[in-house]
Amino acid sequence: SQQGEEDPQALSIQEGKNATMNCSYKTSINNLQWYRQNSGRGLVHLILIRSNEREKHSGRLRVTLDTSKKSSSLLITASRAADTASYFCATDPIQGAQKLVFGQGTRLTINP
Amino acid sequence: DAGVTQSPTHLIKTRGQQVTLRCSPKSGHDTVSWYQQALGQGPQFIFQYYEEEERQRGNFPDRFSGHQFPNYSSELNVNALLLGDSALYLCASSGTTTSRQFFGPGTRLTVL
């Protein structure tokens, strides 16, 4: 069963605009991670945020985590065509040992 | 430094057959996890191997089994294939000191 739910399931925006994706989860976590997947290929790790962190930045990516609401958001600024992909959040439950639980993903399309 | 590698890339089998998928972890990693990703879904955790033993298991039947070798590479075996086993099978490796997992490109299994 899936732990998280991403919202929206699909997002289409114009190149240069910002894209925001949200993720909700159900159980306590050790950390939350965001991954990108291009056309059904392998997953590329984007960023990891620990349960005691509230915000993290990496290049054009900004991730927030609200453990009280069990939710996270991924912001991609100044989007590019190459950002077109599916984005997944994955939680690492405290009781698990690197056993990632993924949401269903957000399909992001960047239009020129 | 090679990342996670998987073989084969694609595989077509018929119902009832058996299949073996292979994974070589990233250099320096000793933990291998396997995930199944059905079309349009997020990856689901199958099991994890560490020190040549299955350390954790997801909600998958006994038809799914695995093995880890002394060089940390791993195999995923699926017996009595069903149409529903058609999916992308992802291998991920990690070290014992980090939660970040590195994913391979996956093996696309089609069961006819």
CSV table of C-alpha atoms in Angstrom, one decimal:
chain,number,residue,atom,x,y,z
A,1,SER,CA,0.0,0.0,0.0
A,2,GLN,CA,1.2,3.5,-0.7
A,3,GLN,CA,2.0,5.8,2.3
A,4,GLY,CA,1.8,9.1,0.6
A,5,GLU,CA,-0.4,10.9,-1.8
A,6,GLU,CA,0.9,13.5,-4.2
A,7,ASP,CA,-1.1,16.4,-5.3
A,8,PRO,CA,-1.8,17.2,-8.0
A,9,GLN,CA,-1.5,13.9,-10.0
A,10,ALA,CA,-0.7,15.9,-13.1
A,11,LEU,CA,0.6,19.5,-13.6
A,12,SER,CA,1.2,21.4,-16.8
A,13,ILE,CA,2.9,24.8,-16.7
A,14,GLN,CA,4.7,27.2,-19.0
A,15,GLU,CA,8.5,27.2,-19.1
A,16,GLY,CA,10.0,29.7,-16.7
A,17,LYS,CA,7.1,29.5,-14.2
A,18,ASN,CA,7.4,27.9,-10.8
A,19,ALA,CA,6.0,24.4,-10.2
A,20,THR,CA,4.7,23.2,-6.8
A,21,MET,CA,3.9,19.6,-5.8
A,22,ASN,CA,2.6,18.5,-2.5
A,23,CYS,CA,2.9,15.2,-0.7
A,24,SER,CA,0.9,13.9,2.3
A,25,TYR,CA,1.8,10.8,4.4
A,26,LYS,CA,0.3,8.8,7.2
A,27,THR,CA,2.8,7.6,9.7
A,28,SER,CA,5.8,9.0,11.6
A,29,ILE,CA,8.9,9.3,9.5
A,30,ASN,CA,12.7,9.5,9.9
A,31,ASN,CA,13.0,11.5,6.7
A,32,LEU,CA,11.3,12.3,3.5
A,33,GLN,CA,12.9,12.2,0.1
A,34,TRP,CA,11.9,13.4,-3.4
A,35,TYR,CA,12.8,11.6,-6.6
A,36,ARG,CA,12.4,12.3,-10.3
A,37,GLN,CA,11.7,9.7,-12.9
A,38,ASN,CA,11.9,10.3,-16.7
A,39,SER,CA,9.8,8.2,-18.9
A,40,GLY,CA,9.6,5.0,-16.8
A,41,ARG,CA,13.3,4.9,-16.2
A,42,GLY,CA,15.2,4.7,-12.9
A,43,LEU,CA,14.7,7.1,-10.1
A,44,VAL,CA,17.0,10.1,-9.6
A,45,HIS,CA,17.3,11.3,-6.0
A,46,LEU,CA,16.6,15.0,-5.7
A,47,ILE,CA,16.7,15.9,-2.0
A,48,LEU,CA,16.3,14.5,1.5
A,49,ILE,CA,14.8,16.3,4.4
A,50,ARG,CA,15.0,14.9,7.9
A,51,SER,CA,12.1,15.0,10.3
A,52,ASN,CA,13.7,17.7,12.4
A,53,GLU,CA,14.2,20.0,9.4
A,54,ARG,CA,11.5,22.4,8.1
A,55,GLU,CA,13.0,23.6,4.8
A,56,LYS,CA,15.8,22.6,2.5
A,57,HIS,CA,17.2,24.1,-0.7
A,58,SER,CA,19.2,22.5,-3.5
A,59,GLY,CA,19.7,24.7,-6.6
A,60,ARG,CA,16.3,25.5,-8.1
A,61,LEU,CA,14.6,23.1,-5.6
A,62,ARG,CA,13.0,24.0,-2.3
A,63,VAL,CA,11.4,21.4,-0.1
A,64,THR,CA,9.4,22.1,3.0
A,65,LEU,CA,8.3,19.6,5.6
A,66,ASP,CA,5.5,20.0,8.2
A,67,THR,CA,5.5,17.0,10.4
A,68,SER,CA,2.5,18.2,12.4
A,69,LYS,CA,0.4,18.1,9.2
A,70,LYS,CA,2.3,15.1,7.8
A,71,SER,CA,2.9,16.9,4.6
A,72,SER,CA,5.7,18.2,2.3
A,73,SER,CA,6.0,20.3,-0.7
A,74,LEU,CA,8.5,20.5,-3.6
A,75,LEU,CA,9.0,23.8,-5.4
A,76,ILE,CA,10.8,24.0,-8.7
A,77,THR,CA,11.7,27.5,-9.6
A,78,ALA,CA,12.2,28.9,-13.1
A,79,SER,CA,11.1,25.6,-14.7
A,80,ARG,CA,12.8,24.2,-17.8
A,81,ALA,CA,11.7,21.7,-20.5
A,82,ALA,CA,14.1,19.3,-19.0
A,83,ASP,CA,12.2,19.3,-15.7
A,84,THR,CA,9.4,17.4,-17.5
A,85,ALA,CA,9.1,14.1,-15.5
A,86,SER,CA,7.3,12.3,-12.8
A,87,TYR,CA,8.1,13.4,-9.3
A,88,PHE,CA,7.7,11.1,-6.3
A,89,CYS,CA,7.9,11.6,-2.6
A,90,ALA,CA,9.1,8.8,-0.5
A,91,THR,CA,9.1,8.4,3.3
A,92,ASP,CA,11.5,6.5,5.4
A,93,PRO,CA,9.4,5.4,8.4
A,94,ILE,CA,11.2,5.6,11.8
A,95,GLN,CA,10.6,1.9,12.4
A,96,GLY,CA,11.9,0.9,9.0
A,97,ALA,CA,15.4,0.5,7.9
A,98,GLN,CA,15.8,2.4,4.6
A,99,LYS,CA,12.5,0.9,3.5
A,100,LEU,CA,11.1,3.7,1.3
A,101,VAL,CA,7.3,4.1,1.0
A,102,PHE,CA,6.4,6.0,-2.2
A,103,GLY,CA,3.4,8.0,-3.2
A,104,GLN,CA,1.8,7.7,-6.6
A,105,GLY,CA,3.7,10.7,-8.1
A,106,THR,CA,3.0,13.9,-9.9
A,107,ARG,CA,3.4,14.0,-13.6
A,108,LEU,CA,4.9,17.4,-14.5
A,109,THR,CA,4.9,18.8,-18.0
A,110,ILE,CA,6.8,22.0,-18.9
A,111,ASN,CA,5.5,23.6,-22.0
A,112,PRO,CA,7.7,25.8,-24.1
B,1,ASP,CA,32.6,5.0,-10.2
B,2,ALA,CA,29.8,2.9,-11.7
B,3,GLY,CA,26.4,3.5,-10.2
B,4,VAL,CA,23.8,0.8,-9.7
B,5,THR,CA,23.5,-1.5,-12.6
B,6,GLN,CA,20.7,-3.9,-13.5
B,7,SER,CA,20.2,-6.7,-16.1
B,8,PRO,CA,18.5,-7.4,-18.3
B,9,THR,CA,17.0,-4.1,-19.5
B,10,HIS,CA,13.9,-5.7,-20.9
B,11,LEU,CA,12.4,-9.2,-20.5
B,12,ILE,CA,9.3,-10.9,-21.9
B,13,LYS,CA,8.0,-14.1,-20.3
B,14,THR,CA,4.8,-16.1,-20.4
B,15,ARG,CA,2.5,-16.9,-17.5
B,16,GLY,CA,3.8,-19.7,-15.2
B,17,GLN,CA,7.4,-19.1,-16.1
B,18,GLN,CA,10.2,-18.1,-13.7
B,19,VAL,CA,12.4,-15.1,-14.0
B,20,THR,CA,15.7,-13.9,-12.5
B,21,LEU,CA,16.7,-10.3,-12.4
B,22,ARG,CA,20.1,-9.1,-11.4
B,23,CYS,CA,21.5,-6.0,-9.6
B,24,SER,CA,25.0,-4.7,-8.9
B,25,PRO,CA,25.1,-2.1,-6.2
B,26,LYS,CA,27.0,1.1,-6.2
B,27,SER,CA,30.6,0.8,-5.1
B,28,GLY,CA,30.9,0.9,-1.3
B,29,HIS,CA,27.2,0.0,-0.7
B,30,ASP,CA,26.3,-3.1,1.1
B,31,THR,CA,22.5,-3.0,1.2
B,32,VAL,CA,20.2,-3.8,-1.7
B,33,SER,CA,16.5,-3.1,-1.9
B,34,TRP,CA,14.1,-4.2,-4.6
B,35,TYR,CA,11.0,-2.3,-5.7
B,36,GLN,CA,8.1,-3.1,-8.1
B,37,GLN,CA,6.6,-0.3,-10.1
B,38,ALA,CA,3.4,-0.9,-12.0
B,39,LEU,CA,2.5,1.4,-14.8
B,40,GLY,CA,1.3,4.7,-13.6
B,41,GLN,CA,2.1,3.9,-9.9
B,42,GLY,CA,4.8,4.6,-7.4
B,43,PRO,CA,7.4,2.0,-6.6
B,44,GLN,CA,6.4,-0.6,-4.0
B,45,PHE,CA,9.0,-2.2,-1.7
B,46,ILE,CA,9.5,-5.9,-2.2
B,47,PHE,CA,12.4,-6.7,0.1
B,48,GLN,CA,15.9,-5.7,1.3
B,49,TYR,CA,19.1,-7.6,1.6
B,50,TYR,CA,22.0,-7.0,3.9
B,51,GLU,CA,24.9,-9.3,4.8
B,52,GLU,CA,23.4,-11.9,2.4
B,53,GLU,CA,20.2,-12.1,4.4
B,54,GLU,CA,16.7,-10.8,3.8
B,55,ARG,CA,16.4,-8.0,6.4
B,56,GLN,CA,12.9,-6.6,5.5
B,57,ARG,CA,10.1,-7.7,3.4
B,58,GLY,CA,7.1,-5.9,1.9
B,59,ASN,CA,3.7,-7.2,1.2
B,60,PHE,CA,4.6,-9.6,-1.6
B,61,PRO,CA,3.9,-13.4,-1.9
B,62,ASP,CA,6.5,-16.1,-1.5
B,63,ARG,CA,6.7,-16.3,-5.3
B,64,PHE,CA,9.1,-13.4,-4.9
B,65,SER,CA,12.4,-14.4,-3.5
B,66,GLY,CA,15.9,-13.1,-3.6
B,67,HIS,CA,19.5,-13.6,-2.8
B,68,GLN,CA,22.6,-11.5,-2.0
B,69,PHE,CA,26.1,-12.6,-2.8
B,70,PRO,CA,29.3,-11.9,-0.9
B,71,ASN,CA,30.2,-9.1,-3.4
B,72,TYR,CA,26.8,-7.5,-2.4
B,73,SER,CA,25.2,-8.0,-5.8
B,74,SER,CA,21.7,-9.4,-5.7
B,75,GLU,CA,19.1,-11.4,-7.6
B,76,LEU,CA,15.3,-11.2,-7.6
B,77,ASN,CA,13.5,-14.3,-8.5
B,78,VAL,CA,9.8,-14.5,-9.4
B,79,ASN,CA,8.2,-17.9,-9.8
B,80,ALA,CA,4.9,-18.9,-11.4
B,81,LEU,CA,4.6,-15.5,-13.2
B,82,LEU,CA,1.2,-13.8,-13.4
B,83,LEU,CA,0.1,-11.2,-15.8
B,84,GLY,CA,0.0,-8.8,-12.9
B,85,ASP,CA,3.7,-9.2,-12.4
B,86,SER,CA,4.3,-7.1,-15.4
B,87,ALA,CA,6.1,-4.0,-14.1
B,88,LEU,CA,9.4,-2.1,-13.9
B,89,TYR,CA,11.6,-3.7,-11.3
B,90,LEU,CA,14.0,-1.3,-9.6
B,91,CYS,CA,17.0,-2.1,-7.5
B,92,ALA,CA,18.4,0.4,-5.1
B,93,SER,CA,21.6,0.3,-3.1
B,94,SER,CA,22.6,2.1,0.1
B,95,GLY,CA,25.3,2.1,2.7
B,96,THR,CA,24.6,1.4,6.4
B,97,THR,CA,25.3,5.0,7.4
B,98,THR,CA,23.0,6.8,5.0
B,99,SER,CA,19.3,6.8,4.3
B,100,ARG,CA,19.8,7.9,0.7
B,101,GLN,CA,19.2,5.1,-1.8
B,102,PHE,CA,20.7,5.1,-5.3
B,103,PHE,CA,18.4,3.5,-7.9
B,104,GLY,CA,19.4,1.5,-11.0
B,105,PRO,CA,17.7,2.0,-14.4
B,106,GLY,CA,15.3,-0.9,-13.8
B,107,THR,CA,14.3,-4.0,-15.6
B,108,ARG,CA,11.0,-3.9,-17.6
B,109,LEU,CA,9.3,-7.3,-17.2
B,110,THR,CA,6.4,-8.1,-19.5
B,111,VAL,CA,4.3,-11.2,-18.8
B,112,LEU,CA,2.1,-12.5,-21.7
